[in-house]
Amino acid sequence: MKAKLSELESQAKTMNKRIVQALESKLATLQDQLDAEAKERAMLAKNNRKLEKKYKEALLQGEEERRHADQYKEQMDKVNARVKALKRSVDEAEEENTRLNSSKRKIQRELDDYIEANEELSREVQNLRNRLRGRGAPSGRSGFTTPPEPRRKTTRDRPADAGDDATPEADAEP
């Protein structure tokens, strides 16, 4: 019995040693796994912090870009308003230019009419002077001719100071 007891004790010790060794081996494996998981957790935490930092930077950049976009929009609105105002000014200037050109053409027509009337009156005055000179010189003719009917012009076609001034000059010359 003692032998059997001793054999059983020795088997139990061997078995216990094997169990202890297996448990120690399992413990070492679990410890290695725990260390690996701790390292992995630390690495994940580090990556998480980096990603959070990038996220915050992206948010700040997005806000800054939004501010810039708002500023650009305000500037664009101001420029568009300025462009509209300038277009209105250009349109008004073109209308004024058209009005002035029309007025210029009207005045030019009136000037041309006055020049024509002046030339006609100058020819008439010259003819009258020639007739008066012809009267004073001895000739076989009596020198009396009927003066032509004066052409009637409207006040628009006739200069205000060109009235009947031609007649007194002709009378003063003989």
Coordinates of C-alpha atoms in Angstrom, one line a residue:
M1 CA 0.0 0.0 0.0
K2 CA 2.8 2.3 0.8
A3 CA 4.2 1.6 -2.6
K4 CA 0.9 2.2 -4.2
L5 CA 0.4 5.3 -2.2
S6 CA 3.8 6.5 -3.1
E7 CA 3.3 5.7 -6.7
L8 CA 0.0 7.5 -6.6
E9 CA 1.6 10.4 -4.9
S10 CA 4.4 10.4 -7.4
Q11 CA 1.8 10.2 -10.3
A12 CA -0.2 13.0 -8.6
K13 CA 3.0 15.1 -8.2
T14 CA 3.9 14.4 -11.9
M15 CA 0.4 15.2 -12.9
N16 CA 0.3 18.3 -10.8
K17 CA 3.7 19.3 -12.3
R18 CA 2.3 18.8 -15.7
I19 CA -0.9 20.7 -14.9
V20 CA 1.2 23.5 -13.2
Q21 CA 3.5 23.6 -16.3
A22 CA 0.5 23.6 -18.6
L23 CA -1.1 26.3 -16.6
E24 CA 2.2 28.3 -16.4
S25 CA 2.5 27.9 -20.1
K26 CA -1.1 29.0 -20.6
L27 CA -0.5 31.8 -18.2
A28 CA 2.6 32.9 -20.1
T29 CA 0.6 32.7 -23.4
L30 CA -2.2 34.7 -21.8
Q31 CA 0.3 37.2 -20.4
D32 CA 1.8 37.6 -23.9
Q33 CA -1.6 38.0 -25.4
L34 CA -2.4 40.6 -22.7
D35 CA 0.8 42.5 -23.4
A36 CA 0.1 42.4 -27.1
E37 CA -3.5 43.6 -26.6
A38 CA -2.2 46.3 -24.3
K39 CA 0.3 47.4 -27.0
E40 CA -2.5 47.2 -29.6
R41 CA -4.8 49.2 -27.3
A42 CA -2.1 51.8 -26.8
M43 CA -1.5 52.0 -30.6
L44 CA -5.2 52.3 -31.2
A45 CA -5.5 55.1 -28.6
K46 CA -2.5 56.9 -30.2
N47 CA -4.1 56.5 -33.7
N48 CA -7.5 57.6 -32.3
R49 CA -5.8 60.8 -30.9
K50 CA -4.2 61.5 -34.2
L51 CA -7.5 61.0 -36.0
E52 CA -9.3 63.3 -33.5
K53 CA -6.6 65.9 -34.1
K54 CA -7.0 65.6 -37.9
Y55 CA -10.8 65.8 -37.5
K56 CA -10.6 69.0 -35.4
E57 CA -8.1 70.5 -38.0
A58 CA -10.5 69.6 -40.8
L59 CA -13.4 71.2 -38.9
L60 CA -11.4 74.4 -38.3
Q61 CA -10.3 74.4 -42.0
G62 CA -13.9 73.9 -43.1
E63 CA -15.1 76.8 -40.9
E64 CA -12.3 79.0 -42.2
E65 CA -13.2 78.1 -45.8
R66 CA -16.9 78.8 -45.1
R67 CA -15.9 82.2 -43.7
H68 CA -13.8 82.9 -46.8
A69 CA -16.7 81.8 -49.0
D70 CA -19.0 84.1 -47.2
Q71 CA -16.6 87.0 -47.6
Y72 CA -16.1 86.2 -51.3
K73 CA -19.9 86.1 -51.7
E74 CA -20.3 89.5 -50.0
Q75 CA -17.5 90.9 -52.2
M76 CA -19.2 89.4 -55.3
D77 CA -22.5 91.0 -54.3
K78 CA -20.8 94.4 -53.9
V79 CA -19.1 94.0 -57.2
N80 CA -22.4 93.0 -58.9
A81 CA -24.1 96.0 -57.4
R82 CA -21.3 98.2 -58.6
V83 CA -21.5 96.7 -62.1
K84 CA -25.2 97.4 -62.2
A85 CA -24.7 101.0 -61.1
L86 CA -22.0 101.4 -63.7
K87 CA -24.3 99.9 -66.4
R88 CA -27.0 102.3 -65.4
S89 CA -24.4 105.2 -65.6
V90 CA -23.3 103.9 -69.0
D91 CA -26.9 103.7 -70.2
E92 CA -27.6 107.2 -69.0
A93 CA -24.4 108.5 -70.6
E94 CA -25.4 106.8 -73.9
E95 CA -28.8 108.4 -73.7
E96 CA -27.3 111.8 -73.0
N97 CA -24.8 111.3 -75.9
T98 CA -27.7 110.4 -78.2
R99 CA -29.6 113.4 -77.1
L100 CA -26.6 115.7 -77.6
N101 CA -25.9 114.1 -81.0
S102 CA -29.5 114.8 -82.0
S103 CA -29.3 118.3 -80.7
K104 CA -26.0 118.7 -82.6
R105 CA -27.5 117.5 -85.8
K106 CA -30.5 119.9 -85.4
I107 CA -28.1 122.8 -84.7
Q108 CA -26.0 121.8 -87.7
R109 CA -29.1 121.8 -89.9
E110 CA -30.1 125.2 -88.6
L111 CA -26.5 126.5 -89.2
D112 CA -26.5 125.1 -92.7
D113 CA -29.9 126.8 -93.3
Y114 CA -28.5 130.1 -91.9
I115 CA -25.4 129.8 -94.0
E116 CA -27.5 129.2 -97.1
A117 CA -29.7 132.1 -96.3
N118 CA -26.7 134.3 -95.6
E119 CA -25.1 133.4 -98.9
E120 CA -28.4 134.1 -100.7
L121 CA -28.7 137.4 -99.0
S122 CA -25.1 138.2 -99.8
R123 CA -25.7 137.5 -103.5
E124 CA -28.9 139.6 -103.3
V125 CA -26.9 142.5 -101.7
Q126 CA -24.2 142.1 -104.3
N127 CA -26.8 142.2 -107.1
L128 CA -28.3 145.3 -105.6
R129 CA -24.9 147.0 -105.3
N130 CA -24.2 146.1 -108.9
R131 CA -27.5 147.6 -110.0
L132 CA -26.9 150.8 -108.0
R133 CA -23.4 151.1 -109.5
G134 CA -25.0 150.6 -112.9
R135 CA -27.4 153.5 -112.3
G136 CA -24.7 156.0 -111.4
A137 CA -22.7 155.3 -114.6
P138 CA -23.8 157.0 -117.8
S139 CA -25.4 154.5 -120.1
G140 CA -28.1 154.3 -122.7
R141 CA -30.3 152.6 -120.2
S142 CA -32.3 154.4 -117.7
G143 CA -30.8 152.2 -115.0
F144 CA -34.1 151.7 -113.4
T145 CA -35.1 148.1 -113.0
T146 CA -37.7 146.6 -110.7
P147 CA -36.0 144.9 -107.8
P148 CA -36.9 141.3 -107.4
E149 CA -39.4 140.3 -104.8
P150 CA -37.6 139.6 -101.6
R151 CA -37.8 136.0 -100.6
R152 CA -39.8 135.5 -97.4
K153 CA -38.2 133.3 -94.9
T154 CA -39.4 132.1 -91.5
T155 CA -37.7 133.3 -88.4
R156 CA -36.1 129.9 -88.1
D157 CA -34.3 130.3 -91.4
R158 CA -33.4 133.9 -90.9
P159 CA -30.9 135.3 -88.5
A160 CA -32.3 137.8 -86.1
D161 CA -29.8 140.6 -87.0
A162 CA -29.9 139.9 -90.7
G163 CA -33.3 141.7 -91.0
D164 CA -33.4 144.6 -93.4
D165 CA -29.9 145.8 -92.8
A166 CA -28.9 145.1 -96.4
T167 CA -31.2 147.8 -97.7
P168 CA -29.8 150.8 -95.7
E169 CA -26.3 149.9 -96.8
A170 CA -27.4 149.8 -100.4
D171 CA -29.0 153.2 -100.0
A172 CA -26.0 154.8 -98.3
E173 CA -23.6 153.8 -101.0
P174 CA -24.5 155.9 -104.1

